[in-house]
Tab-separated table of C-alpha atoms in Angstrom:
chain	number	residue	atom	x	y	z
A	1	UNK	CA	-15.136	13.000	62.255
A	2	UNK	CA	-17.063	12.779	58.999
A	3	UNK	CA	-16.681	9.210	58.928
A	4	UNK	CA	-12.908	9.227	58.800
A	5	UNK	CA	-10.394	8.554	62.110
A	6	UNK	CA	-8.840	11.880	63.372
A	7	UNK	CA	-4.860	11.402	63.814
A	8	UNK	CA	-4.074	10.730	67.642
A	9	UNK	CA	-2.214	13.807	68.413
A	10	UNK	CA	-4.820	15.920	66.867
A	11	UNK	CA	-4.573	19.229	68.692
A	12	UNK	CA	-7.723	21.734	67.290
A	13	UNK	CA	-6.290	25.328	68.139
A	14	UNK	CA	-8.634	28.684	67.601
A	15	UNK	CA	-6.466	31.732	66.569
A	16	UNK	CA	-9.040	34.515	65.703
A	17	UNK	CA	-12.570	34.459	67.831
A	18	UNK	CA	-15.300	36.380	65.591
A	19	UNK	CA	-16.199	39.674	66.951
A	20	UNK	CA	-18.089	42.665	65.516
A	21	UNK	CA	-15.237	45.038	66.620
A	22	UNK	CA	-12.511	43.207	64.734
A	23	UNK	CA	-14.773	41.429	61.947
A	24	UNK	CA	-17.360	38.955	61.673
A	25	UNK	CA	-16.491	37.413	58.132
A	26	UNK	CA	-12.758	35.999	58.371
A	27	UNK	CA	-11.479	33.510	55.813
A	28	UNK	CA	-8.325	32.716	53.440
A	29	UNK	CA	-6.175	31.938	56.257
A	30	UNK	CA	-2.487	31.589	55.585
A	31	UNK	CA	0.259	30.236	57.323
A	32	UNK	CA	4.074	31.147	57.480
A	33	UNK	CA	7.181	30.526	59.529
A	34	UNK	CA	9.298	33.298	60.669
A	35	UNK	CA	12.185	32.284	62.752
A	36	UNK	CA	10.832	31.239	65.992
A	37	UNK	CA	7.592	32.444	65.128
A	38	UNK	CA	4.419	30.192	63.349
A	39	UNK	CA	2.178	33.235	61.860
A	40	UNK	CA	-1.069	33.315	60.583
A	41	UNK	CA	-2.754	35.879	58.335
A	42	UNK	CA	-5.870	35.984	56.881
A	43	UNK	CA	-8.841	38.579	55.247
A	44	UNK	CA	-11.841	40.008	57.666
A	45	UNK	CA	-14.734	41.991	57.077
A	46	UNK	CA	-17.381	43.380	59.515
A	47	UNK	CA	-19.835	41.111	57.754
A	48	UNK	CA	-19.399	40.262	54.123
A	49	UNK	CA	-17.453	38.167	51.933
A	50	UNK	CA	-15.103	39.934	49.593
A	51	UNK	CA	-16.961	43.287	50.233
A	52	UNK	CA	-15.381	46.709	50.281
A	53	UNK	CA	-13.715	47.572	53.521
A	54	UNK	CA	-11.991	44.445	54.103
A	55	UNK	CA	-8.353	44.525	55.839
A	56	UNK	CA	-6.071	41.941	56.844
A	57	UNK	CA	-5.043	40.622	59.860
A	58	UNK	CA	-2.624	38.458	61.844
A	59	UNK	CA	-1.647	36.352	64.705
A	60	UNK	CA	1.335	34.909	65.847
A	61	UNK	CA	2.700	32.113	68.163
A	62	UNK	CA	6.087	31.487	69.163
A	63	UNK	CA	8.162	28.268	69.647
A	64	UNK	CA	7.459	28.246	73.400
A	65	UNK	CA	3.851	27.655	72.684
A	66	UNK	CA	3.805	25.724	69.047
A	67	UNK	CA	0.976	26.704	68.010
A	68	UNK	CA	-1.403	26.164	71.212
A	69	UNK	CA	-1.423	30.142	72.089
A	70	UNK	CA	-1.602	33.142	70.037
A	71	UNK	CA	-1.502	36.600	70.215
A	72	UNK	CA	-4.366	38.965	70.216
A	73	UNK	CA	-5.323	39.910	66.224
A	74	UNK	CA	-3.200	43.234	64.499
A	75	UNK	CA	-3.532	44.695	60.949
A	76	UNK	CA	-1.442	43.403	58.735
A	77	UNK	CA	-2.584	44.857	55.290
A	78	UNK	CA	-5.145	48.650	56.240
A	79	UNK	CA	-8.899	48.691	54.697
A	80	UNK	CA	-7.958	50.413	51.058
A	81	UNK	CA	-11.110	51.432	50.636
A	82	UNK	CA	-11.190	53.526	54.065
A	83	UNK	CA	-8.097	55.351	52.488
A	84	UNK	CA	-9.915	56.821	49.748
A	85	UNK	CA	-13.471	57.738	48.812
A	86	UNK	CA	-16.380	54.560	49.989
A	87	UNK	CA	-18.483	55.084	47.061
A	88	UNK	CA	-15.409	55.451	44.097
A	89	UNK	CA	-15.108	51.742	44.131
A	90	UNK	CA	-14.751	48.609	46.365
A	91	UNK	CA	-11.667	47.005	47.247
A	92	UNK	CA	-10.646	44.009	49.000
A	93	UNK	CA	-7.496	42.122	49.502
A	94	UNK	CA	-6.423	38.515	49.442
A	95	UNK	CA	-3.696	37.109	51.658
A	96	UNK	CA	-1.165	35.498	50.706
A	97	UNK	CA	2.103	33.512	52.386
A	98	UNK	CA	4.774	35.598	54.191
A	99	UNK	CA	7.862	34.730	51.698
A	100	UNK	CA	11.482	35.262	51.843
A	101	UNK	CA	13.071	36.718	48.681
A	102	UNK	CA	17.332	37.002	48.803
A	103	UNK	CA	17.119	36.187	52.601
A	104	UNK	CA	14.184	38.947	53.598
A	105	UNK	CA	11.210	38.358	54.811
A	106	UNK	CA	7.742	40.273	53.010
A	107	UNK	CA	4.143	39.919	53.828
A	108	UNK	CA	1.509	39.332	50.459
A	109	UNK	CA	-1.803	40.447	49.706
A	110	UNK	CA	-3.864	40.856	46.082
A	111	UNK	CA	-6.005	43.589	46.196
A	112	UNK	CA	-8.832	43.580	43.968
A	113	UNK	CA	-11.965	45.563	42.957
A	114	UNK	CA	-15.595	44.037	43.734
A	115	UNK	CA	-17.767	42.505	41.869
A	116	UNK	CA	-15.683	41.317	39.670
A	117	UNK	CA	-12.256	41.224	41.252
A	118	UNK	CA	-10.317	42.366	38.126
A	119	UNK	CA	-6.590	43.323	38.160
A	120	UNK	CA	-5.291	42.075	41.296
A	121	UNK	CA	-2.299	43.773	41.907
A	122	UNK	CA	0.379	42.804	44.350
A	123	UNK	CA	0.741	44.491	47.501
A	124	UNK	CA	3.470	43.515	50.106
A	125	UNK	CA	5.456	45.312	53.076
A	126	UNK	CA	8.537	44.281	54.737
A	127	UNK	CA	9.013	42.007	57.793
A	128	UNK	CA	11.614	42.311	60.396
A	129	UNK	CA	12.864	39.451	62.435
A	130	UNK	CA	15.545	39.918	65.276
A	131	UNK	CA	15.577	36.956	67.624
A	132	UNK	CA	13.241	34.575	69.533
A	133	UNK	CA	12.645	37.121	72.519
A	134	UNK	CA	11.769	39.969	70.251
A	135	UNK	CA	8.050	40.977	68.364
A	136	UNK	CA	8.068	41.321	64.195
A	137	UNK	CA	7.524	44.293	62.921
A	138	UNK	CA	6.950	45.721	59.546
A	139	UNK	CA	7.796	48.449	57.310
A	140	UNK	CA	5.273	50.638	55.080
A	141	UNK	CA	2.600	48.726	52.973
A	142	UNK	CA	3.875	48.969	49.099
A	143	UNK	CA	2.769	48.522	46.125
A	144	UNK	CA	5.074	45.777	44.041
A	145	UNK	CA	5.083	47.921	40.776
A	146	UNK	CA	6.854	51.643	40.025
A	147	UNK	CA	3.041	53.036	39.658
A	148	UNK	CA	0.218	52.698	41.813
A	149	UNK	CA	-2.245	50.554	39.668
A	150	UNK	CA	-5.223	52.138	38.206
A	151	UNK	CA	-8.205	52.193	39.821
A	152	UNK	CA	-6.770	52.332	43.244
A	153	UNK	CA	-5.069	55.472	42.712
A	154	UNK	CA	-6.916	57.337	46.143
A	155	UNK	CA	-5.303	54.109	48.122
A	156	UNK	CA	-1.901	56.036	49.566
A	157	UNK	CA	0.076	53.565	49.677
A	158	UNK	CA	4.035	54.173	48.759
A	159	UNK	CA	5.149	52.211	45.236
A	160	UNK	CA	8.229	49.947	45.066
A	161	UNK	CA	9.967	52.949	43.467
A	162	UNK	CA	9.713	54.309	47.128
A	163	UNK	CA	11.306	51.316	48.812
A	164	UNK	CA	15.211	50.794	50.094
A	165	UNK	CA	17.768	49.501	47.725
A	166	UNK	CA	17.495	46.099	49.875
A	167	UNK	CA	13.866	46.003	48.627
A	168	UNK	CA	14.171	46.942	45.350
A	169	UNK	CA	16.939	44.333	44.501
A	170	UNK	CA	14.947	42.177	45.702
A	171	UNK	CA	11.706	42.261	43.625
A	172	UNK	CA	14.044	42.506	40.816
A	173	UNK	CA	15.196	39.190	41.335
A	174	UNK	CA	11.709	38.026	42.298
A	175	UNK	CA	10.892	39.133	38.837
A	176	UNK	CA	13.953	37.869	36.927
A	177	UNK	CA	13.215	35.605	33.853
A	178	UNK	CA	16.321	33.564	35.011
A	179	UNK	CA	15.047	33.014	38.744
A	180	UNK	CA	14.135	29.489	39.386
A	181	UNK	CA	10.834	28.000	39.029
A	182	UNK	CA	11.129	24.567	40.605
A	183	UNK	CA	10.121	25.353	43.773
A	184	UNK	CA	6.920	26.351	43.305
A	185	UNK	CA	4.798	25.859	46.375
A	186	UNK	CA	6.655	28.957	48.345
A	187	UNK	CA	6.235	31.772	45.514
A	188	UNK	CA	4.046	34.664	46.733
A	189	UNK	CA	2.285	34.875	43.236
A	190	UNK	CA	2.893	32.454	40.300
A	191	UNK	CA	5.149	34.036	38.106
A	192	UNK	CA	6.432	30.685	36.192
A	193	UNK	CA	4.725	28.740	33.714
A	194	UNK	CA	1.345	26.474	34.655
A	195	UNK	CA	-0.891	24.720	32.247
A	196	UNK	CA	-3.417	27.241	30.354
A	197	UNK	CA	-7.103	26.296	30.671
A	198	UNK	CA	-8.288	24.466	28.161
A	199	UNK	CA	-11.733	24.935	28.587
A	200	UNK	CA	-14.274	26.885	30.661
A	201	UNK	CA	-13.854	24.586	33.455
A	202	UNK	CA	-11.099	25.995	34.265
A	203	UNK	CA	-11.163	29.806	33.572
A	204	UNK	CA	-12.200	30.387	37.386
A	205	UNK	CA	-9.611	28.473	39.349
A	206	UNK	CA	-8.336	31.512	39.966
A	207	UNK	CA	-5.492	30.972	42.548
A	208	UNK	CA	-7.159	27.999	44.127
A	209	UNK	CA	-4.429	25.422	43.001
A	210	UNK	CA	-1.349	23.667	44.889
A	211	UNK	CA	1.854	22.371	43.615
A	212	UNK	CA	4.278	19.547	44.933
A	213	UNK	CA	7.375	17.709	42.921
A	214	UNK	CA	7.761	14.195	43.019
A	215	UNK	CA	11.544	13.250	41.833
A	216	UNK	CA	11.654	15.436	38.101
A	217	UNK	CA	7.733	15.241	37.918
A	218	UNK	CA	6.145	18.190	38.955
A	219	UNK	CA	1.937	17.969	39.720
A	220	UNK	CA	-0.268	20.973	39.873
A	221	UNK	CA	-3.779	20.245	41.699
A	222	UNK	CA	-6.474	21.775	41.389
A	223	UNK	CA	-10.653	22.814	42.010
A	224	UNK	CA	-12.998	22.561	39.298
A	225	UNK	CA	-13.899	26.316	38.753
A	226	UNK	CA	-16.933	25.786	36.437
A	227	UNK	CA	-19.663	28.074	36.863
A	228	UNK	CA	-22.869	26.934	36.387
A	229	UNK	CA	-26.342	29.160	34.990
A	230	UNK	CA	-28.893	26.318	35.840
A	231	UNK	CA	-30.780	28.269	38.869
A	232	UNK	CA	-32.544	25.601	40.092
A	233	UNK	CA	-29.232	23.693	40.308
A	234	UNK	CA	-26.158	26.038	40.485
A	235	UNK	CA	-23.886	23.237	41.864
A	236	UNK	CA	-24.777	21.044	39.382
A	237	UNK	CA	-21.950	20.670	36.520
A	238	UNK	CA	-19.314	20.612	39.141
A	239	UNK	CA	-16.953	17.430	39.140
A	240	UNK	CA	-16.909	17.237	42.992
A	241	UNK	CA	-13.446	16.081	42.663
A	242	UNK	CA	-9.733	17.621	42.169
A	243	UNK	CA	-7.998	18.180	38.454
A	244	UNK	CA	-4.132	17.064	37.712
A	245	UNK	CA	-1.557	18.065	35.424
A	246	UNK	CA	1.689	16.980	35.231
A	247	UNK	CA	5.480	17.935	33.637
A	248	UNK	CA	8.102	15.306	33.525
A	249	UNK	CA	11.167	18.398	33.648
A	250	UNK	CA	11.293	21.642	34.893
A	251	UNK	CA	11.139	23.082	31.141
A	252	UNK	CA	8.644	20.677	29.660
A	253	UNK	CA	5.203	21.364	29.368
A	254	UNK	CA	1.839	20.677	31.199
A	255	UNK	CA	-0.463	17.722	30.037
A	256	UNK	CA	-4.508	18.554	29.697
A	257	UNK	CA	-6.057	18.427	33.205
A	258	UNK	CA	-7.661	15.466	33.930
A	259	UNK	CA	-10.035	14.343	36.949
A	260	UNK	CA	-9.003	12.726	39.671
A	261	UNK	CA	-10.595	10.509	42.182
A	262	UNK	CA	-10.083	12.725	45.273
A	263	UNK	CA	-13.257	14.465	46.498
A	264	UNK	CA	-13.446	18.296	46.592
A	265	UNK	CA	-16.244	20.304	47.559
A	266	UNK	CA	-14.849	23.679	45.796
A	267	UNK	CA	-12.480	25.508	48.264
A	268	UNK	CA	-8.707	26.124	48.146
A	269	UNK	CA	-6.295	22.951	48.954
A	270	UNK	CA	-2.808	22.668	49.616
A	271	UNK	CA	0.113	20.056	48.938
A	272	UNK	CA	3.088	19.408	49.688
A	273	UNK	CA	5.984	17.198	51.267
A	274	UNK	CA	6.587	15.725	54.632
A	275	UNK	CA	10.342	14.754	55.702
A	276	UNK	CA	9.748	11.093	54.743
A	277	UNK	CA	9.431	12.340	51.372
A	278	UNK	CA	5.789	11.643	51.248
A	279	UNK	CA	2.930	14.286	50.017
A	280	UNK	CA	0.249	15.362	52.261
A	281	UNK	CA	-2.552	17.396	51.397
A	282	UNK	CA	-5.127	19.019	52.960
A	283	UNK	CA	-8.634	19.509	51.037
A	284	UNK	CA	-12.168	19.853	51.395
A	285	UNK	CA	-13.841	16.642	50.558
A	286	UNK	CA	-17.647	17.117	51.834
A	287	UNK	CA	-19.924	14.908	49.352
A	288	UNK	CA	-21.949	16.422	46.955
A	289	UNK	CA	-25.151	15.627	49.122
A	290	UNK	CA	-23.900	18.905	51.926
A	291	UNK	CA	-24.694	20.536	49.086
A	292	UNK	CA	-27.865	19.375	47.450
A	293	UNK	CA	-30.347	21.623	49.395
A	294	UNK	CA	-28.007	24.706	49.536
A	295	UNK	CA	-29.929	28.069	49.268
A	296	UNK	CA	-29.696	31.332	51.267
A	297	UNK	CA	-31.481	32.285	54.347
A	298	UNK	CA	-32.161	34.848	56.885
A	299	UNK	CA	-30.231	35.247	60.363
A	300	UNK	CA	-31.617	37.410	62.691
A	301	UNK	CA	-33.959	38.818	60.119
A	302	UNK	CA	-31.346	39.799	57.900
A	303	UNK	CA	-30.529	37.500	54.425
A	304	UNK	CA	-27.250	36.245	53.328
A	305	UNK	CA	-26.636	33.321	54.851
A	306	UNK	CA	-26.057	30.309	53.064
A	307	UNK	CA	-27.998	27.182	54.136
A	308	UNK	CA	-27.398	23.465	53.504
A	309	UNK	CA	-24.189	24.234	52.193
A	310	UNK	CA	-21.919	22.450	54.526
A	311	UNK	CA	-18.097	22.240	54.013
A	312	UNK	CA	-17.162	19.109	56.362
A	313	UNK	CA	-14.769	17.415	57.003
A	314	UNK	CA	-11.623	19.171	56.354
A	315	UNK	CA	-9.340	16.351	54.993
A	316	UNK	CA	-5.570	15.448	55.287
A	317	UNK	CA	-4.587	12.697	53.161
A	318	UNK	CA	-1.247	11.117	52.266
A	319	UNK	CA	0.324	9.912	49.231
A	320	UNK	CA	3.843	7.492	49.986
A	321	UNK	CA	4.424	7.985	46.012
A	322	UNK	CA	3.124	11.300	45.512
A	323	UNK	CA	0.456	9.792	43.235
A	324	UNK	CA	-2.175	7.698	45.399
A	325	UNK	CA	-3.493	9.079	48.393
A	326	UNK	CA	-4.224	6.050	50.192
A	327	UNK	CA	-4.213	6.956	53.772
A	328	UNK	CA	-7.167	10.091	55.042
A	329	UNK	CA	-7.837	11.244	58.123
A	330	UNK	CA	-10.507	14.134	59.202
A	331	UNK	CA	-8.372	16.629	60.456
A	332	UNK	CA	-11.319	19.287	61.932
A	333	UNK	CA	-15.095	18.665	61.487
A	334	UNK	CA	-18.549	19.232	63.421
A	335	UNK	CA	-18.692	22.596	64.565
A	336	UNK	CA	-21.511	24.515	65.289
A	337	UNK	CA	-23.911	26.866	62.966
A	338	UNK	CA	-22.376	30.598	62.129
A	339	UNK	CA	-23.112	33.101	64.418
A	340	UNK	CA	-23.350	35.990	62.613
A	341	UNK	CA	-25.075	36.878	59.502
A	342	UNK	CA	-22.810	37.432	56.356
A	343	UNK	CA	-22.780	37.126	52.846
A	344	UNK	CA	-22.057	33.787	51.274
A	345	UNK	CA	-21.140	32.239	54.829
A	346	UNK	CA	-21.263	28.441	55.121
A	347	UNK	CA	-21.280	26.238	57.684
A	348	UNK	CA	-17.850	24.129	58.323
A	349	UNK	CA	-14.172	24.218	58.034
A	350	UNK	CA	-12.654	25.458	54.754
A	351	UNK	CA	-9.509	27.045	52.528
A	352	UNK	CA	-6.684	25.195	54.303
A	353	UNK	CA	-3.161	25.738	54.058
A	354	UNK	CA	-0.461	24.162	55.909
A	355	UNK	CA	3.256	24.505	57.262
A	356	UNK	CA	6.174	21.677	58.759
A	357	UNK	CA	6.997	23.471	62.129
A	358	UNK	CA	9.246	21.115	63.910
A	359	UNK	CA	7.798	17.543	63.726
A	360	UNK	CA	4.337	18.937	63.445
A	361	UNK	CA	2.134	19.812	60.714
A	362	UNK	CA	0.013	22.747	60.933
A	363	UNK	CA	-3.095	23.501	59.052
A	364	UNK	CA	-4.685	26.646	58.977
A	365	UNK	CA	-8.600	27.379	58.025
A	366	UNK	CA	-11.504	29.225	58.725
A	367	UNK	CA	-14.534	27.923	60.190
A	368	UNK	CA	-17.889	29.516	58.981
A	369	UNK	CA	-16.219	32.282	57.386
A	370	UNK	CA	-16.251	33.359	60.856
A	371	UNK	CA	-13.377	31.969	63.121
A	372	UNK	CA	-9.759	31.012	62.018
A	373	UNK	CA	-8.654	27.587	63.603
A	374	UNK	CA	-5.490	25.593	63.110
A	375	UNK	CA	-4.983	22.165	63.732
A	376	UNK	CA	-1.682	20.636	64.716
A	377	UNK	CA	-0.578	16.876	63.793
A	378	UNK	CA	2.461	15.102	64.682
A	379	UNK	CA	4.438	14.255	61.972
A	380	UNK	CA	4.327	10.466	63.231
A	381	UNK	CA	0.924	10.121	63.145
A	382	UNK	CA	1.262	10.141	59.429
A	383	UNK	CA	3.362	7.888	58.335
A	384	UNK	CA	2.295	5.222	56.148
A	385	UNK	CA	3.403	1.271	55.000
């Protein structure tokens, strides 16, 4: 795979098989842990990436099958844009983790406006988790602010305002300028203090970042989001390689970001800590030459598709310290060419994010901006001298 070993127990799972009844752009995959249950949720689009009409969806698997079987797709977060008027704007959503907040369980998404994905408000709805035997269900979709936020004001979704007194109190402490900040990795948006970009290279990381603590340090990874204007070359000023910055307390401040030596091809990542205490994480790290020829290219007769612009392997790596990733192992890689046409597809794995479920690890992705996979790793197989 890529060059790299694959761990042994290496178990590549698909979730979500692209149709053009349920969507044939999927991607953003996240994964939670309800209970019993391993769930994964992602955005889907009949076609295009980040294009109005996009919903969410999600699957689930329960501990009888960890992760080798899941259920047929359901809508987790409705198309906004079907709600209102097409042509009044475009609206998509991004997923994010299912997260507990005082004990309850709420589903995430960011909806935003296209092109230029201003805003982002916070959308969320309950989830409801009786036992092992039993399916989750979910209360209304909700808006996490007393007012529905402008520009999606034909999008009929209730406000928080509408919610129980359960839900209320809880996105009051969610929102409390007491409420914790050390553990960082499991907030649903990132409402404690991170490093401010110092530069343009930075002003588009967007939410593509992870965060892991290591003793009192805390790290924050993260992509290089420079955008380039050179036509002929529009991949050119990237670093091809992940950003650190660091805090030695929970109140002190972020140092400058400063490359490191792991390769990253531009996609999300995720970090975090395996019961031995070491850090994984899981990355894009295709060399800048998948890249070199990338340009778009019809599909059937119909343009979009990117070309030469290959995201492989998907990469787990480990860290004993937290600090030097010393051990890598391709975790998914050589799949075969998209199948549909779609704006800004690429071939490949990409945007992992990853769970502990029992002595496994589980990472979840999209492949081609088409399919969502996961693949499953024992525990064991990582463990390092």
């Amino acid at each position: 795979m890529g060059g790299l070993p694959s761990p042994r127990s290496n178990k590549i799972v698909r979730v979500y098989n692209a149709t053009k009844d349920w969507g044939t752009y999927s991607h953003g995959a996240m994964v939670s842990e309800i209970g019993s249950y391993i769930v994964v949720s992602w955005k889907c689009h009949a076609r295009d990436e980040d294009a109005p009409g996009m919903r969410n969806l999600y699957s689930v698997s329960n501990s009888s099958s960890n992760g080798l079987h899941w259920s047929e797709p359901n809508v987790l977060f409705p198309n906004i844009t079907a709600i209102s008027n097409r042509g009044a704007y475009g609206a998509g959503m991004h997923p994010l983790p299912f997260t507990p907040i005082n004990g309850h369980w709420y589903a995430f998404a960011q909806a935003f406006e296209t092109p230029t994905m201003n805003d982002l408000p916070l959308i969320a709805r309950r989830v409801y988790y009786t036992n092992n035997s039993s399916p989750l269900s979910f209360g209304p979709v909700f808006w996490v602010s007393s007012d529905v936020p402008k520009n999606f004001t034909s999008a009929h979704f209730q406000t928080l305002d509408d919610q129980d007194s359960t839900t209320k109190n809880d996105f009051q402490a969610l929102h409390s300028p007491a409420r914790n900040c050390t553990n960082l990795i499991s907030l649903p948006i990132n409402t404690c203090p991170v490093p401010p970009a110092p530069n343009d290279r930075f002003k588009a990381m967007g939410t593509e970042h992870t965060f892991y603590s290591v003793g009192n340090t805390d790290v924050l990874l993260m992509r290089d989001g420079i955008h380039c204007n050179n036509a002929s070359n529009p991949l050119g000023c990237k670093s091809w390689v992940l950003w650190a910055s660091v805090r030695e307390s929970k109140s002190g401040s972020w140092s400058v970001p400063a490359m490191t030596t792991i390769p990253d091809d531009i996609s999300n990542l995720n970090a975090g800590k395996l019961r031995s205490g070491s850090v994984f994480l899981v990355n894009d790290a295709s060399p800048i030459s998948n890249f070199t020829h990338c340009k778009s290219e019809k599909l059937n007769g119909e343009p979009g598709l990117l070309v030469n612009c290959i995201r492989d392997p998907l990469v787990l790596s480990v860290a004993r310290d937290g600090v030097h990733f010393s051990s890598a192992w391709a975790i998914a890689s050589g799949f075969p060419k998209p199948r549909y046409v779609g704006l800004y597809k690429n071939w490949g794995p990409s945007y992992p994010q990853a769970l502990l479920h029992d002595e496994s690890l589980v990472v979840a992705y999209s492949v081609n901006k088409e399919d969502i996979y996961v693949s499953i790793i024992a525990e064991s197989d990582l463990e390092i001298s």
